[in-house]
Amino acid sequence: MSTAAEQQFEFKTEIKELLHLIVHTLYTHKEIFLRELLSNASDALSKVQFEALTNDNLYDKDQPLEIKVTLDEENKTLTVEDTGIGMSRDELIKHIGTIAHSGTKRFIKELKENQEKAANPELIGQFGVGFYSVFMVADKVTIDTKSFDAETPAIKWESDGLGSYTILESERRKRGTAITLHLKEEENEFVQKFRVESLIKQYSNFLPFPVLIGEDTINTPEALWRKSKSEIKEEEYKEFYKTATNAWDEPMFWEHFTADAPVQFTSVLYVPKSAPYEYYNQDLEHGLKLYVKRVFIQDDCKELVPKFMRFLKGVVESEDLPLNVSRETIQSNAVIQKINKIITKKFLDALTKMAEKEEEKYLEFWKQFGRYIKEGVHGEFNLREKLLPLLRFHSTKQTENPVVTLKSYAEHKVTDQKAIYYAVGESLDQLRRSPHLEFFTRNDIEVLLVTEPMDDLILNSLEPFEELKFINVESGDLELPEELKKEIEEPEVPETMTQLKDKVREVLQDKITNVRFSKALTDSPCRFYNEQGGMSHNVRRMMFAGPSAMAAAPLKRDLELNPEHQFVKALSGRLETESINDQIKLLYHMASLLEGSVDDAQELASLVLPLLR
Ligand SMILES: Nc1ncnc2c1ncn2[C@@H]1O[C@H](COP(=O)(O)OP(=O)(O)OP(=O)(O)O)[C@@H](O)[C@H]1O
């Protein structure tokens, strides 16, 4: 029974589901709860530190900013207490019980679909289960909290994590939050001082506030980035990465740099080992924390780097910013803009150097973050000159790694070549067998192979590189060297072939705009080409029609026929037969299949079936 001061609430459905999964699925890496609690405590301390700058009436102003971890072996409880910002009743209900993390839905889905993933701490790290991870180790948890605002009463929260929680009155007088975990029977290790101490060192060593057990400070609450590079060990950089970014993996590499003019700042920027799960989620948090004169100002500060560099994690601190800079003023702050420029330049210079001197390492970076660099090429016109040399491609002359640069491509061009040719498809394997390449392979012209729709968009929008235009191999006009032009000019064909062309036009009028003969093809009877040039069919389809509109009214194609091919020759001799229309339709399907796709599978099946009888 609840008393008048006591009130019971149900967790929001999504959180109930998350809690259930946490308790029943996540068995490995239970210790993450401690890092989550310490990181929340540290955030709460940062917030109160910031509040203190402008608020003279801060409650309990003289409390030292610190985190205390208390272990009670007898009662099997672990308490994390901070002197941070605290929470009001409404905030408590809202933050713990109502609002789920933005990634919660995805996380739940991933966990349900693939239970093995539950063992993968990186997944947990990416989505973050936050506070709720306490229920991996505790069967009862209490939160006792007093807000920084003197008038706001202290409040208590209690739950067994099963479905509901209780809000009670609190006796607490001290500012901040104490979270007590009543540990489950088998979780003895988390009241052992040596174990908890080593966890704090391992995951939370560089939190900016002291973490104490009894009188002992366990962590090293110093600003690592302020030390000189030569004093910092590699291990320390790695530890700092984990503490500062809540990551579980090791960083791929990092850059630590300082500038004094035109603005003063210091930064440690990390490139994670792997790209975030959701590239296309543009709202994904940026990973840079901003400090001003040692005071934490903001997480995920978007303004510090251009959007395409949002994969960077770490810390930036400046002496040149005012302490009262806010989210709103950051956007238009000139110092921030300068920092952004310098970071961008320094980071891209570091990448350029790596690309030149440590090819393998750069390729590893490229595999994970190449998309972001391409996004930069597309979106940041002013940085193109720096970004273009960082692009890497697969090509018809390269079998394994994407090691072709625009420069190396240009060096390998054939006499009088005026373009950089590229082919777009769904996979390299499929591309390498594409009929579009037959002509180029025959003439020893290198073709870049790209597999993402965005590649086509980007390459299409680029200015010529060393006077070489970017041309998709599907294009109607390939702007070939004079010598080779003749080879694919529309050849003289016998009368029956001309009749075939007319017939193809007539039978496929709903699907085809142009039909032409060409000797570009060697082995294939036909291919789709793109009379207008520009973007490939697939990209146009995506951009202008959208997937659903596409089904209703497919964009028309242009069809090229190989007059030397057996099938085409045979067709021209069968113009008067009854089945000619069906055979021409098959020709169209053939072009689709050679591209690696099936257009109207039912029609194709109905055309093939009679041939099998
Ligand atoms: N010790 C604390 N003091 C004050 N507020 C807290 C404390 N712990 C949690 N909160 C509040 O509860 C919210 C939810 O915490 P939770 O750990 O679930 O997610 P988060 O911290 O927002 O996200 P993440 O764990 O990904 O950083 C926090 O954003 C904060 O507002």
PDB file of N, CA, C and O in Angstrom, residues 528 557 587-599:
ATOM      1  N   PHE A 528      21.791  -1.642 -71.405  1.00  0.00           N
ATOM      2  CA  PHE A 528      21.129  -0.348 -71.299  1.00  0.00           C
ATOM      3  C   PHE A 528      22.211   0.715 -71.293  1.00  0.00           C
ATOM      4  O   PHE A 528      23.254   0.533 -70.677  1.00  0.00           O
ATOM      5  N   ARG A 557      14.292   3.407 -70.383  1.00  0.00           N
ATOM      6  CA  ARG A 557      15.715   3.180 -70.603  1.00  0.00           C
ATOM      7  C   ARG A 557      16.074   3.379 -72.070  1.00  0.00           C
ATOM      8  O   ARG A 557      15.201   3.514 -72.917  1.00  0.00           O
ATOM      9  N   LEU A 587      14.925  -9.862 -74.892  1.00  0.00           N
ATOM     10  CA  LEU A 587      16.132  -9.058 -75.096  1.00  0.00           C
ATOM     11  C   LEU A 587      16.221  -7.953 -74.035  1.00  0.00           C
ATOM     12  O   LEU A 587      17.278  -7.687 -73.461  1.00  0.00           O
ATOM     13  N   TYR A 588      15.062  -7.373 -73.784  1.00  0.00           N
ATOM     14  CA  TYR A 588      15.007  -6.325 -72.756  1.00  0.00           C
ATOM     15  C   TYR A 588      15.372  -6.903 -71.389  1.00  0.00           C
ATOM     16  O   TYR A 588      16.183  -6.348 -70.645  1.00  0.00           O
ATOM     17  N   HIS A 589      14.786  -8.078 -71.090  1.00  0.00           N
ATOM     18  CA  HIS A 589      15.093  -8.700 -69.794  1.00  0.00           C
ATOM     19  C   HIS A 589      16.567  -9.062 -69.703  1.00  0.00           C
ATOM     20  O   HIS A 589      17.177  -8.993 -68.642  1.00  0.00           O
ATOM     21  N   MET A 590      17.120  -9.446 -70.852  1.00  0.00           N
ATOM     22  CA  MET A 590      18.529  -9.813 -70.872  1.00  0.00           C
ATOM     23  C   MET A 590      19.382  -8.618 -70.433  1.00  0.00           C
ATOM     24  O   MET A 590      20.320  -8.760 -69.633  1.00  0.00           O
ATOM     25  N   ALA A 591      19.044  -7.442 -70.947  1.00  0.00           N
ATOM     26  CA  ALA A 591      19.806  -6.241 -70.572  1.00  0.00           C
ATOM     27  C   ALA A 591      19.716  -6.004 -69.057  1.00  0.00           C
ATOM     28  O   ALA A 591      20.699  -5.656 -68.408  1.00  0.00           O
ATOM     29  N   SER A 592      18.515  -6.233 -68.499  1.00  0.00           N
ATOM     30  CA  SER A 592      18.349  -6.085 -67.048  1.00  0.00           C
ATOM     31  C   SER A 592      19.213  -7.082 -66.296  1.00  0.00           C
ATOM     32  O   SER A 592      19.918  -6.740 -65.352  1.00  0.00           O
ATOM     33  N   LEU A 593      19.117  -8.338 -66.736  1.00  0.00           N
ATOM     34  CA  LEU A 593      19.857  -9.386 -66.030  1.00  0.00           C
ATOM     35  C   LEU A 593      21.357  -9.109 -66.068  1.00  0.00           C
ATOM     36  O   LEU A 593      22.063  -9.299 -65.086  1.00  0.00           O
ATOM     37  N   LEU A 594      21.820  -8.651 -67.218  1.00  0.00           N
ATOM     38  CA  LEU A 594      23.256  -8.376 -67.330  1.00  0.00           C
ATOM     39  C   LEU A 594      23.684  -7.239 -66.405  1.00  0.00           C
ATOM     40  O   LEU A 594      24.832  -7.127 -66.018  1.00  0.00           O
ATOM     41  N   GLU A 595      22.729  -6.420 -66.053  1.00  0.00           N
ATOM     42  CA  GLU A 595      23.016  -5.328 -65.125  1.00  0.00           C
ATOM     43  C   GLU A 595      22.970  -5.828 -63.691  1.00  0.00           C
ATOM     44  O   GLU A 595      23.319  -5.123 -62.753  1.00  0.00           O
ATOM     45  N   GLY A 596      22.467  -7.055 -63.533  1.00  0.00           N
ATOM     46  CA  GLY A 596      22.396  -7.629 -62.196  1.00  0.00           C
ATOM     47  C   GLY A 596      21.052  -7.427 -61.536  1.00  0.00           C
ATOM     48  O   GLY A 596      20.910  -7.618 -60.340  1.00  0.00           O
ATOM     49  N   SER A 597      20.051  -7.000 -62.298  1.00  0.00           N
ATOM     50  CA  SER A 597      18.749  -6.816 -61.665  1.00  0.00           C
ATOM     51  C   SER A 597      17.660  -7.523 -62.467  1.00  0.00           C
ATOM     52  O   SER A 597      17.867  -7.900 -63.615  1.00  0.00           O
ATOM     53  N   VAL A 598      16.522  -7.700 -61.840  1.00  0.00           N
ATOM     54  CA  VAL A 598      15.395  -8.308 -62.538  1.00  0.00           C
ATOM     55  C   VAL A 598      14.266  -7.295 -62.576  1.00  0.00           C
ATOM     56  O   VAL A 598      13.873  -6.750 -61.553  1.00  0.00           O
ATOM     57  N   ASP A 599      13.798  -7.024 -63.766  1.00  0.00           N
ATOM     58  CA  ASP A 599      12.743  -6.051 -63.917  1.00  0.00           C
ATOM     59  C   ASP A 599      11.501  -6.862 -64.311  1.00  0.00           C
ATOM     60  O   ASP A 599      11.510  -7.544 -65.319  1.00  0.00           O
TER      61      ASP A 599
END
